[in-house]
Coordinates of C-alpha atoms and ligand atoms in Angstrom, one line a residue:
M1 CA 0.0 0.1 0.0
A2 CA 1.4 3.2 -1.0
L3 CA 1.6 6.1 1.4
S4 CA 0.5 9.5 0.3
N5 CA 3.0 12.4 0.5
T6 CA 1.1 14.1 3.3
V7 CA 1.2 10.8 5.4
W8 CA 5.1 10.5 4.8
I9 CA 5.6 14.2 5.8
T10 CA 3.5 13.9 8.9
L11 CA 5.3 10.6 9.9
A12 CA 8.6 12.5 9.3
I13 CA 7.7 15.4 11.4
V14 CA 6.5 13.0 14.2
C15 CA 9.8 10.8 13.9
A16 CA 11.9 14.0 14.2
S17 CA 10.1 15.3 17.1
L18 CA 10.5 11.7 18.8
V19 CA 14.2 12.0 18.2
E20 CA 14.5 15.4 19.6
G21 CA 12.7 14.4 22.8
S22 CA 9.5 12.6 22.9
M23 CA 7.5 15.0 25.1
D24 CA 9.3 18.3 24.8
R25 CA 7.4 21.4 25.7
K26 CA 4.2 20.1 24.1
D27 CA 2.9 18.0 27.0
R28 CA 3.3 21.3 28.9
Q29 CA -0.2 22.1 27.6
D30 CA -1.7 19.7 30.0
P31 CA -2.6 22.0 32.7
D32 CA -3.0 19.0 35.1
W33 CA 0.5 17.4 34.7
W34 CA 1.4 18.0 38.2
K35 CA -1.7 16.4 39.8
T36 CA -0.7 12.6 39.5
T37 CA 3.1 13.1 38.9
T38 CA 5.8 11.0 40.3
V39 CA 8.3 13.2 42.1
Y40 CA 12.0 12.1 42.7
Q41 CA 13.9 14.1 45.1
I42 CA 17.6 14.5 44.4
Y43 CA 20.0 15.6 47.2
P44 CA 22.6 17.0 44.8
R45 CA 25.6 16.6 46.9
S46 CA 24.9 12.9 47.1
F47 CA 23.6 11.8 43.6
K48 CA 26.4 11.8 41.1
D49 CA 29.9 13.3 41.3
S50 CA 31.0 13.9 37.7
D51 CA 34.3 15.6 38.5
N52 CA 35.5 13.1 41.3
D53 CA 35.8 16.0 44.0
G54 CA 33.7 14.1 46.6
T55 CA 30.5 16.2 46.0
G56 CA 27.7 15.5 43.5
D57 CA 27.1 18.1 40.8
L58 CA 24.8 19.2 37.9
K59 CA 26.9 17.4 35.3
G60 CA 26.6 14.2 37.5
I61 CA 22.7 14.7 37.5
Q62 CA 22.6 15.3 33.7
S63 CA 24.5 12.1 33.0
E64 CA 21.7 10.1 34.7
L65 CA 18.8 11.6 33.2
D66 CA 18.1 8.6 31.3
Y67 CA 17.9 6.7 34.6
F68 CA 14.6 8.6 35.3
V69 CA 13.3 8.0 32.0
D70 CA 13.9 4.1 32.4
L71 CA 12.4 4.2 35.9
G72 CA 9.4 6.2 34.7
I73 CA 9.8 9.1 36.8
E74 CA 8.2 12.3 35.6
T75 CA 9.4 15.1 37.9
V76 CA 12.8 15.7 39.3
W77 CA 13.2 18.0 42.4
L78 CA 16.5 19.3 43.2
S79 CA 17.5 20.2 46.8
P80 CA 19.3 23.6 46.9
I81 CA 22.1 24.1 44.2
F82 CA 22.3 27.8 44.9
K83 CA 25.5 29.7 46.1
S84 CA 26.0 28.7 49.6
P85 CA 28.7 28.7 52.3
M86 CA 27.2 25.1 53.1
K87 CA 26.7 25.7 56.8
D88 CA 23.4 23.8 56.2
F89 CA 24.4 22.2 53.0
G90 CA 22.8 24.6 50.6
Y91 CA 19.8 25.6 52.7
D92 CA 21.9 28.7 53.6
V93 CA 21.8 30.6 50.5
S94 CA 24.1 33.3 49.7
D95 CA 22.8 34.2 46.3
F96 CA 19.2 33.0 45.4
I97 CA 19.9 33.5 41.7
D98 CA 23.2 31.7 41.0
I99 CA 24.6 28.3 41.3
D100 CA 27.2 27.3 43.7
P101 CA 30.6 26.4 42.0
I102 CA 30.5 23.0 43.8
F103 CA 27.6 22.0 41.7
G104 CA 28.5 23.9 38.4
T105 CA 27.5 27.1 36.8
L106 CA 24.3 28.7 35.6
E107 CA 25.1 27.6 32.1
D108 CA 25.4 23.9 33.3
F109 CA 21.9 24.5 34.9
K110 CA 20.4 25.7 31.6
D111 CA 22.0 22.6 29.8
L112 CA 20.6 20.2 32.5
L113 CA 17.1 21.9 32.2
E114 CA 17.1 21.5 28.3
A115 CA 18.4 18.0 28.5
A116 CA 15.5 17.1 31.0
H117 CA 12.9 18.8 29.1
S118 CA 14.0 17.3 25.8
R119 CA 13.3 13.8 27.6
G120 CA 9.8 15.0 28.8
L121 CA 11.1 15.3 32.4
K122 CA 10.1 18.2 34.7
I123 CA 12.7 20.0 36.9
V124 CA 11.4 21.5 40.2
M125 CA 13.7 23.8 42.2
D126 CA 14.0 24.1 46.0
Y127 CA 13.2 27.6 47.2
V128 CA 14.3 28.8 50.5
P129 CA 12.3 31.9 51.7
N130 CA 12.5 31.7 55.4
H131 CA 16.2 32.7 55.6
S132 CA 19.3 33.4 53.7
S133 CA 23.1 32.9 54.5
D134 CA 24.7 35.3 56.6
Q135 CA 27.0 35.8 53.7
H136 CA 24.3 37.0 51.4
E137 CA 24.9 40.6 50.2
W138 CA 21.6 41.7 51.8
F139 CA 22.7 40.5 55.3
Q140 CA 26.2 42.1 54.9
K141 CA 24.5 45.3 53.9
S142 CA 21.9 44.9 56.9
L143 CA 24.8 44.8 59.1
E144 CA 25.9 48.0 58.1
K145 CA 22.5 49.4 58.4
E146 CA 22.8 50.2 54.6
D147 CA 19.4 51.0 53.1
P148 CA 17.2 49.5 52.0
Y149 CA 18.6 46.5 53.6
T150 CA 18.5 47.8 57.2
D151 CA 15.3 46.0 58.0
Y152 CA 15.7 42.9 55.6
Y153 CA 16.2 40.6 58.7
V154 CA 14.7 40.4 62.1
W155 CA 16.7 42.7 64.4
E156 CA 16.1 43.3 68.0
D157 CA 17.8 45.1 71.1
A158 CA 19.0 43.3 74.1
I159 CA 16.6 43.4 76.9
G160 CA 19.5 44.1 79.3
F161 CA 22.9 42.7 80.1
D162 CA 23.8 40.0 82.5
N163 CA 26.5 40.0 85.4
N164 CA 29.2 39.1 82.9
G165 CA 28.1 41.9 80.8
D166 CA 26.7 39.7 78.2
P167 CA 23.5 40.9 76.2
I168 CA 20.2 39.1 77.2
P169 CA 18.1 37.9 74.1
P170 CA 14.6 39.3 73.8
N171 CA 12.9 35.9 74.7
N172 CA 13.3 32.2 75.1
W173 CA 12.9 31.3 71.4
L174 CA 14.8 28.3 70.2
S175 CA 16.6 27.3 67.0
Y176 CA 15.4 24.2 65.3
F177 CA 18.9 23.0 65.5
R178 CA 19.1 23.7 69.4
Y179 CA 19.9 26.7 71.7
S180 CA 18.7 30.2 71.3
A181 CA 17.2 31.4 68.1
W182 CA 18.9 34.9 68.7
E183 CA 22.5 35.7 67.8
W184 CA 24.2 38.9 69.0
N185 CA 25.9 40.9 66.4
E186 CA 28.7 43.1 67.7
Q187 CA 28.6 45.5 64.7
R188 CA 24.9 46.3 65.1
Q189 CA 24.9 45.9 68.7
Q190 CA 21.6 43.9 68.2
F191 CA 20.4 40.4 68.2
Y192 CA 19.1 38.8 65.0
L193 CA 16.7 36.0 64.7
H194 CA 17.8 32.7 63.2
Q195 CA 15.2 29.7 63.5
F196 CA 17.9 27.4 62.0
V197 CA 21.6 27.6 62.2
K198 CA 23.1 30.9 63.2
E199 CA 24.5 31.6 59.8
Q200 CA 20.9 31.3 58.4
P201 CA 19.3 34.7 59.6
D202 CA 15.6 34.9 59.2
L203 CA 14.3 37.3 56.6
N204 CA 11.8 40.0 57.7
Y205 CA 8.6 39.6 55.9
R206 CA 7.1 42.6 57.5
N207 CA 9.1 44.5 55.0
P208 CA 7.4 44.7 51.7
L209 CA 10.6 45.0 49.9
V210 CA 11.8 41.5 51.1
L211 CA 8.5 40.0 49.7
K212 CA 9.0 41.6 46.5
E213 CA 12.8 40.5 46.3
M214 CA 11.8 37.0 46.9
Q215 CA 8.8 37.1 44.4
D216 CA 11.4 38.3 41.7
V217 CA 13.6 35.1 42.6
L218 CA 10.6 32.9 41.5
T219 CA 10.3 34.8 38.3
F220 CA 14.0 34.6 37.6
W221 CA 13.8 30.7 37.8
M222 CA 10.5 30.4 36.0
E223 CA 11.9 32.7 33.1
L224 CA 14.8 30.2 32.8
G225 CA 12.2 27.5 32.4
V226 CA 11.9 25.5 35.7
D227 CA 8.6 23.6 36.1
G228 CA 7.9 24.5 39.8
F229 CA 9.2 25.0 43.3
R230 CA 9.4 23.0 46.6
M231 CA 9.2 25.7 49.3
D232 CA 11.3 25.2 52.4
A233 CA 10.2 25.7 56.0
V234 CA 7.4 27.9 55.2
A235 CA 5.6 27.6 58.4
Y236 CA 8.5 29.7 60.1
M237 CA 8.2 32.9 58.0
W238 CA 6.1 35.1 60.2
E239 CA 6.8 35.7 64.0
D240 CA 4.4 37.3 66.6
E241 CA 5.4 41.1 67.0
Q242 CA 5.0 41.0 70.8
L243 CA 8.1 38.8 71.2
L244 CA 6.5 36.9 74.1
D245 CA 8.2 33.7 75.6
E246 CA 6.9 30.5 74.2
P247 CA 5.3 28.2 76.6
L248 CA 6.7 24.7 77.4
S249 CA 5.4 21.8 75.3
G250 CA 5.8 19.0 77.8
D251 CA 7.0 16.8 74.9
P252 CA 8.7 13.9 76.5
S253 CA 11.0 13.4 73.3
A254 CA 12.8 16.8 73.8
L255 CA 16.5 16.1 74.7
D256 CA 16.6 19.0 77.2
E257 CA 15.7 22.6 77.5
F258 CA 17.9 23.6 74.5
D259 CA 15.8 21.2 72.3
Y260 CA 13.5 22.9 69.8
F261 CA 10.7 20.5 70.9
Y262 CA 10.9 21.7 74.5
L263 CA 8.8 24.6 73.7
D264 CA 5.3 25.1 72.0
H265 CA 5.8 27.4 69.2
I266 CA 2.9 29.5 69.1
Y267 CA 4.7 32.7 68.3
T268 CA 7.1 31.6 65.6
N269 CA 5.5 28.8 63.7
N270 CA 2.4 28.5 61.5
L271 CA 1.0 32.1 61.9
A272 CA -1.9 33.1 59.6
E273 CA 0.3 35.8 58.0
T274 CA 2.8 33.3 56.6
R275 CA -0.2 31.9 54.5
D276 CA -2.3 35.1 53.9
I277 CA 0.5 37.6 53.1
I278 CA 3.6 35.6 52.1
L279 CA 2.6 32.4 50.6
A280 CA -0.4 34.0 48.9
A281 CA 1.9 36.3 47.3
F282 CA 4.3 33.6 46.1
D283 CA 1.5 31.5 44.8
Q284 CA 0.1 34.4 42.9
T285 CA 3.5 35.1 41.2
I286 CA 3.7 31.4 40.1
K287 CA 0.0 31.2 39.1
E288 CA 0.2 34.4 37.0
F289 CA 3.3 33.3 35.3
G290 CA 1.7 30.0 34.3
A291 CA -1.3 31.8 33.1
Q292 CA 0.7 34.1 30.9
D293 CA 2.6 31.2 29.0
G294 CA -0.2 28.7 29.5
Y295 CA 1.7 26.3 31.5
P296 CA 1.2 25.8 35.3
R297 CA 4.1 25.4 37.4
V298 CA 3.9 23.3 40.5
N299 CA 3.9 25.0 44.0
M300 CA 4.7 22.4 46.7
L301 CA 5.2 23.4 50.4
E302 CA 7.3 21.8 53.3
V303 CA 5.0 21.8 56.4
Y304 CA 5.0 19.5 59.3
L305 CA 1.7 20.1 60.9
D306 CA -1.5 18.4 62.2
I307 CA -4.2 17.8 59.6
Q308 CA -6.4 20.9 60.4
D309 CA -3.5 23.2 60.1
H310 CA -2.1 21.2 57.2
L311 CA -5.2 21.7 55.2
Q312 CA -5.1 25.4 55.3
Y313 CA -1.8 25.5 53.2
Y314 CA -3.8 24.1 50.1
E315 CA -5.3 27.7 50.1
C316 CA -1.8 29.2 49.3
S317 CA -0.2 26.4 47.1
D318 CA -0.9 23.4 45.0
F319 CA -0.3 21.2 48.0
P320 CA 1.6 21.0 51.2
F321 CA 3.7 17.8 51.5
N322 CA 1.9 15.1 53.2
F323 CA 4.4 13.6 55.8
Y324 CA 1.9 11.3 57.6
L325 CA 3.4 8.2 56.3
I326 CA 6.6 9.5 58.1
S327 CA 5.3 11.1 61.2
N328 CA 2.5 8.8 61.9
T329 CA 4.3 5.5 61.5
A330 CA 6.9 3.6 63.4
Q331 CA 8.4 0.2 64.1
P332 CA 6.8 -2.4 64.0
P333 CA 4.7 -1.3 60.9
S334 CA 1.1 -2.7 60.8
A335 CA -1.8 -2.6 58.5
V336 CA -3.9 -0.5 60.9
M337 CA -1.1 2.0 61.3
M338 CA -0.7 2.3 57.5
F339 CA -4.6 2.6 57.2
D340 CA -4.7 5.3 59.9
A341 CA -1.7 7.4 58.4
I342 CA -3.4 7.1 54.9
N343 CA -6.8 8.0 55.9
Y344 CA -5.7 10.9 58.2
L345 CA -5.3 12.7 55.0
L346 CA -7.8 11.1 52.8
D347 CA -10.7 11.4 55.3
N348 CA -9.9 15.1 55.5
I349 CA -9.3 16.6 52.1
E350 CA -11.8 18.0 49.8
E351 CA -12.4 16.7 46.3
D352 CA -10.5 19.4 44.6
Q353 CA -7.4 19.0 46.9
V354 CA -4.6 16.8 45.3
P355 CA -3.3 14.3 47.7
N356 CA 0.4 13.5 47.9
W357 CA 2.7 10.9 49.8
V358 CA 6.2 11.1 51.1
L359 CA 8.2 8.1 52.4
G360 CA 11.4 10.0 53.3
N361 CA 13.5 12.9 52.6
H362 CA 17.0 14.4 53.5
D363 CA 15.6 15.3 56.9
N364 CA 14.3 12.0 58.2
W365 CA 15.7 8.5 58.5
R366 CA 15.1 6.4 55.5
V367 CA 12.0 4.4 55.2
G368 CA 14.1 1.1 54.9
Y369 CA 15.6 1.8 58.3
R370 CA 12.9 3.6 59.9
L371 CA 10.3 0.8 59.2
G372 CA 12.9 -1.9 58.3
P373 CA 14.1 -3.4 55.0
K374 CA 11.3 -6.0 54.9
V375 CA 8.8 -3.2 54.0
V376 CA 10.7 -1.5 51.4
D377 CA 8.6 -3.0 48.4
T378 CA 5.4 -2.7 50.4
M379 CA 5.9 1.0 51.2
N380 CA 6.8 1.7 47.7
M381 CA 3.8 -0.2 46.4
I382 CA 1.6 1.8 48.7
L383 CA 3.2 5.1 47.6
L384 CA 2.6 4.3 43.9
T385 CA -1.0 3.0 44.5
L386 CA -2.5 5.9 46.4
P387 CA -4.1 8.6 44.4
G388 CA -2.4 12.0 43.5
V389 CA 1.5 12.6 43.7
S390 CA 4.2 10.3 44.8
V391 CA 7.4 11.7 46.2
S392 CA 10.4 9.5 46.4
Y393 CA 13.8 10.3 48.0
Y394 CA 16.7 9.1 45.9
G395 CA 17.7 5.6 46.7
E396 CA 14.2 4.5 48.0
E397 CA 13.7 2.8 44.6
I398 CA 16.6 0.6 45.5
G399 CA 15.9 0.2 49.2
M400 CA 18.9 2.2 50.4
T401 CA 19.0 2.3 54.2
N402 CA 20.6 4.7 56.7
N403 CA 24.4 4.6 57.3
M404 CA 24.5 4.4 61.1
N405 CA 28.2 3.8 61.2
I406 CA 29.1 7.4 60.6
T407 CA 31.3 8.6 63.6
F408 CA 30.8 11.7 65.5
E409 CA 34.1 13.0 64.1
Q410 CA 32.8 12.2 60.5
T411 CA 29.6 13.9 61.2
V412 CA 29.0 17.1 59.2
D413 CA 25.3 18.0 59.7
P414 CA 24.9 20.8 62.1
S415 CA 21.9 19.2 63.6
G416 CA 24.1 16.2 64.5
C417 CA 27.2 18.2 65.6
N418 CA 25.0 20.3 68.1
C419 CA 23.6 17.3 69.7
G420 CA 27.2 16.2 70.6
P421 CA 29.0 12.9 70.7
Q422 CA 26.5 11.0 73.1
D423 CA 23.2 11.9 71.1
Y424 CA 24.4 12.8 67.5
N425 CA 22.9 9.6 66.0
E426 CA 19.5 9.9 67.6
E427 CA 16.6 10.2 65.2
V428 CA 16.2 14.0 66.0
C429 CA 19.8 14.7 65.5
S430 CA 22.0 14.1 62.6
R431 CA 20.6 13.8 59.1
D432 CA 24.0 12.4 57.7
P433 CA 22.7 8.8 57.8
E434 CA 20.1 9.3 55.2
R435 CA 22.3 11.7 53.1
T436 CA 25.1 9.2 51.9
P437 CA 26.1 8.8 48.3
M438 CA 23.7 7.2 45.9
Q439 CA 24.6 3.4 45.3
W440 CA 24.9 2.8 41.5
N441 CA 27.1 -0.2 41.3
N442 CA 29.7 -2.2 43.3
G443 CA 32.5 -0.5 41.8
P444 CA 34.7 2.2 43.5
N445 CA 32.5 4.5 45.7
A446 CA 29.4 2.6 44.5
G447 CA 29.7 4.5 41.1
F448 CA 29.0 7.9 42.8
N449 CA 32.3 9.0 41.6
E450 CA 35.5 7.5 40.4
G451 CA 37.0 6.6 43.5
G452 CA 37.9 10.1 44.9
P453 CA 36.8 11.4 48.2
T454 CA 33.2 11.3 49.2
W455 CA 31.7 14.0 51.3
L456 CA 29.9 11.5 53.6
P457 CA 31.1 7.7 54.1
L458 CA 29.1 5.3 51.9
N459 CA 26.8 2.8 53.3
D460 CA 28.8 -0.5 53.3
N461 CA 25.8 -2.3 51.9
Y462 CA 26.4 -0.9 48.5
V463 CA 28.0 -4.1 47.6
S464 CA 24.7 -5.6 47.2
V465 CA 22.2 -2.7 47.3
N466 CA 22.8 -1.0 44.2
V467 CA 21.2 0.0 40.9
E468 CA 23.3 -2.3 38.6
N469 CA 22.6 -5.4 40.9
Q470 CA 18.8 -4.7 40.7
R471 CA 18.3 -3.5 37.2
D472 CA 17.7 -7.0 35.6
D473 CA 16.3 -8.7 38.4
P474 CA 12.6 -8.8 37.8
Y475 CA 11.8 -8.9 41.6
S476 CA 14.3 -6.5 42.8
H477 CA 13.1 -3.2 44.7
F478 CA 14.0 -1.3 41.5
S479 CA 12.1 -3.5 39.1
I480 CA 9.1 -3.5 41.4
Y481 CA 9.1 0.3 41.6
K482 CA 9.5 0.6 37.9
K483 CA 6.6 -1.9 37.3
M484 CA 4.4 0.1 39.7
I485 CA 5.3 3.4 37.9
A486 CA 4.3 1.7 34.6
L487 CA 1.0 0.7 35.8
R488 CA 0.2 4.3 36.7
Q489 CA 0.1 5.3 33.0
E490 CA -3.6 6.2 32.1
T491 CA -5.0 3.6 34.4
A492 CA -7.2 3.5 37.5
L493 CA -4.0 4.2 39.5
R494 CA -4.1 7.7 38.1
F495 CA -7.9 8.4 37.8
G496 CA -9.6 5.7 39.9
S497 CA -11.4 6.3 43.2
T498 CA -9.9 4.9 46.3
V499 CA -10.9 2.3 48.9
T500 CA -9.0 1.1 51.8
K501 CA -9.5 -1.6 54.4
T502 CA -7.8 -3.7 56.9
I503 CA -8.3 -7.4 57.4
G504 CA -6.3 -8.7 60.4
N505 CA -2.8 -7.5 59.5
V506 CA -3.5 -7.2 55.9
L507 CA -3.9 -3.7 54.3
V508 CA -6.1 -3.5 51.1
V509 CA -5.9 -0.5 48.8
G510 CA -8.3 -0.6 45.8
R511 CA -8.2 1.9 43.0
I512 CA -11.6 1.5 41.3
S513 CA -11.9 2.1 37.6
E514 CA -15.0 4.1 36.5
T515 CA -14.9 2.3 33.1
P516 CA -14.1 -1.3 34.0
E517 CA -14.8 -2.4 30.3
T518 CA -11.7 -0.8 29.2
V519 CA -9.7 0.2 32.2
P520 CA -9.1 -2.4 35.0
T521 CA -9.4 -1.8 38.8
F522 CA -6.2 -2.4 40.7
V523 CA -6.0 -3.8 44.2
L524 CA -2.9 -3.8 46.5
V525 CA -2.9 -6.3 49.3
A526 CA -0.1 -6.1 51.8
N527 CA 0.6 -8.6 54.6
F528 CA 2.4 -6.8 57.5
A529 CA 2.4 -10.1 59.6
E530 CA 5.2 -12.5 60.0
T531 CA 2.8 -15.3 59.5
S532 CA 0.8 -16.1 56.4
A533 CA -2.8 -14.7 56.1
T534 CA -5.9 -15.5 54.0
V535 CA -8.4 -12.7 53.2
D536 CA -11.8 -12.6 51.4
L537 CA -12.2 -9.6 49.1
S538 CA -15.3 -10.9 47.3
E539 CA -17.6 -8.4 49.0
M540 CA -15.3 -5.6 48.0
F541 CA -14.4 -6.3 44.5
S542 CA -16.5 -9.3 43.0
T543 CA -18.7 -8.2 40.1
P544 CA -21.5 -10.2 38.4
Q545 CA -18.9 -11.0 35.6
S546 CA -15.9 -11.9 37.6
D547 CA -14.7 -13.2 41.0
T548 CA -11.0 -13.4 40.3
G549 CA -8.1 -11.2 39.7
V550 CA -4.7 -11.4 37.7
V551 CA -1.4 -10.6 39.6
V552 CA 0.5 -7.7 37.8
V553 CA 3.3 -6.8 40.4
A554 CA 4.4 -9.5 42.6
T555 CA 7.0 -9.4 45.4
D556 CA 7.4 -12.8 47.0
L557 CA 9.1 -15.3 44.7
Q558 CA 8.3 -18.2 47.2
S559 CA 4.7 -17.7 47.0
D560 CA 1.9 -18.8 44.6
N561 CA 1.2 -15.2 43.8
S562 CA 3.5 -14.8 40.9
E563 CA 2.9 -12.5 38.1
G564 CA 0.3 -13.6 35.9
S565 CA -1.4 -15.9 38.3
I566 CA -5.0 -15.9 39.0
V567 CA -6.4 -15.1 42.5
S568 CA -9.9 -16.0 43.7
L569 CA -11.2 -13.0 45.4
Q570 CA -13.0 -15.3 48.0
S571 CA -9.8 -16.5 49.3
I572 CA -6.3 -14.9 48.7
T573 CA -3.4 -16.4 50.7
L574 CA -0.4 -14.1 51.4
S575 CA 2.9 -15.3 52.6
P576 CA 4.4 -13.5 55.7
M577 CA 5.2 -9.9 54.9
E578 CA 4.0 -10.5 51.2
S579 CA 2.5 -7.7 49.1
F580 CA 1.3 -7.8 45.5
V581 CA -1.0 -6.0 43.2
F582 CA -3.6 -7.6 41.1
Q583 CA -6.1 -6.3 38.5
L584 CA -9.7 -7.3 38.1
Ligands
NOJ1 C1 14.1 22.2 56.0 C2 15.1 21.6 55.0 O1 14.5 20.5 54.5 C3 16.1 21.3 56.0 O2 17.2 20.4 55.5 C4 17.0 22.6 56.4 O3 18.0 22.4 57.3 C5 15.9 23.5 57.0 N1 14.6 23.6 56.3 C6 16.3 24.9 57.0 O4 16.4 25.5 55.7
MG2 MG1 31.7 17.1 42.1

């Protein structure tokens, strides 16, 4: 059959665009791209080190973009890559619109962005609005009382001087990383507020110029082409003007009176103005930019709050990160615990609020350590079965765990250092254990670099826990993760309604198709018990047409539930700790 010229020309255009990059900017026309996206968080220092200097960099990330394409990841979020003295490893920013040389240059970033977009990948930037570095030009000028920078930060007088002649801070407010949140500055003869390390002075959002500056930062990165932002520590941006002491919390987990959790932060955290004034303005900047070029950027917020407070942040963003799978779970994991953590969000959000799920990040122990290595696949399957956005921390797809063998001398995280040699490895202290280099293979330094230094010691388990080892094994963490993402394409995992249930220690999550003739319903069953279990799901899922399902993602090779096998809804038997997904 001869093809007409028009058909040939059309095919040629289609092929050319596929070669250039399958999705390119065209898929940007989908205004809802972010509502079901898969986010992968890169901690840039730890991902891939192209120049063998010990710290990961942009060229390293660029060299691994096909890894995301292979895995099926759609959105990559980069923890801060801005200029920084690295007192808090990039969260102390000395120039919000430039790249730190340790990671590369602005040109490298533009290259990375283009290379990512040409593969249909989205790039989301971290954005750190609560504070800058003390080395930022604004702070240096503020020290000098040079206008307009004089009031760019939160400066307060001492309330007196003690017997040694030392200045007394305005109140008892504490830094998240321990000790007073006030630091005396000799030059200005005043205290400045820092809710994180002392080299991270808090910006003063009562000053409209600061708000404007930070809105311009957003515009700068959007003009460069980034696909959205993850906003850091947003609940800390506004403090009560009266500067009253904060009351004691009574929290037994506080190490001592210098521990942040010793106080109840009613005057420094989660004040209405942070949402109504600051975040509303940031969100407006982002939405207006998106409306202009017809492509919405995503705006995701970092907040750790109870559900009622949490929900308020939907008003000023696309979504606040949902950390309940972290904060509301602990060892030993159980079906009821997961059910409660999941429904803490699902029972409370409105229809038009997009749910999202996070298992770990650079501030929390890795899920494979916190809940144990046996539930790595189960947790990834839960993450990728639930509705909305999934957020994975690098290495979760291969089951990386904490490196708890880092000595106090090797510890670099200020939060660990401030806890001292006794406590540094407590969960609330050092974050180094979850920040060690990505484990690519079992070669030198796990393929993170070519055998040079590494900024943190590798986890010894890289010899077996690595990408190369897992890539071709159909039942590895990597392969299961990849199969789960593949299932999400245009299926009920993206668009279906959600049902959850526990039967004994088995968790059931169903994603029900509205059009079962063409799109199947998917069901995840996860046994959290160390013994086998049999469940009857016929009432939940049987239809007049069928009372069986077909296993599509399996985990336990020893069990009968291998991929392709038929399960009878009336009686499904799971091995100890087994989980799998079947379709109806
Ligand atoms: C939250 C970030 O995730 C954390 O790593 C950082 O130390 C603080 N905010 C301060 O920026
Ligand atoms: Mg490097």
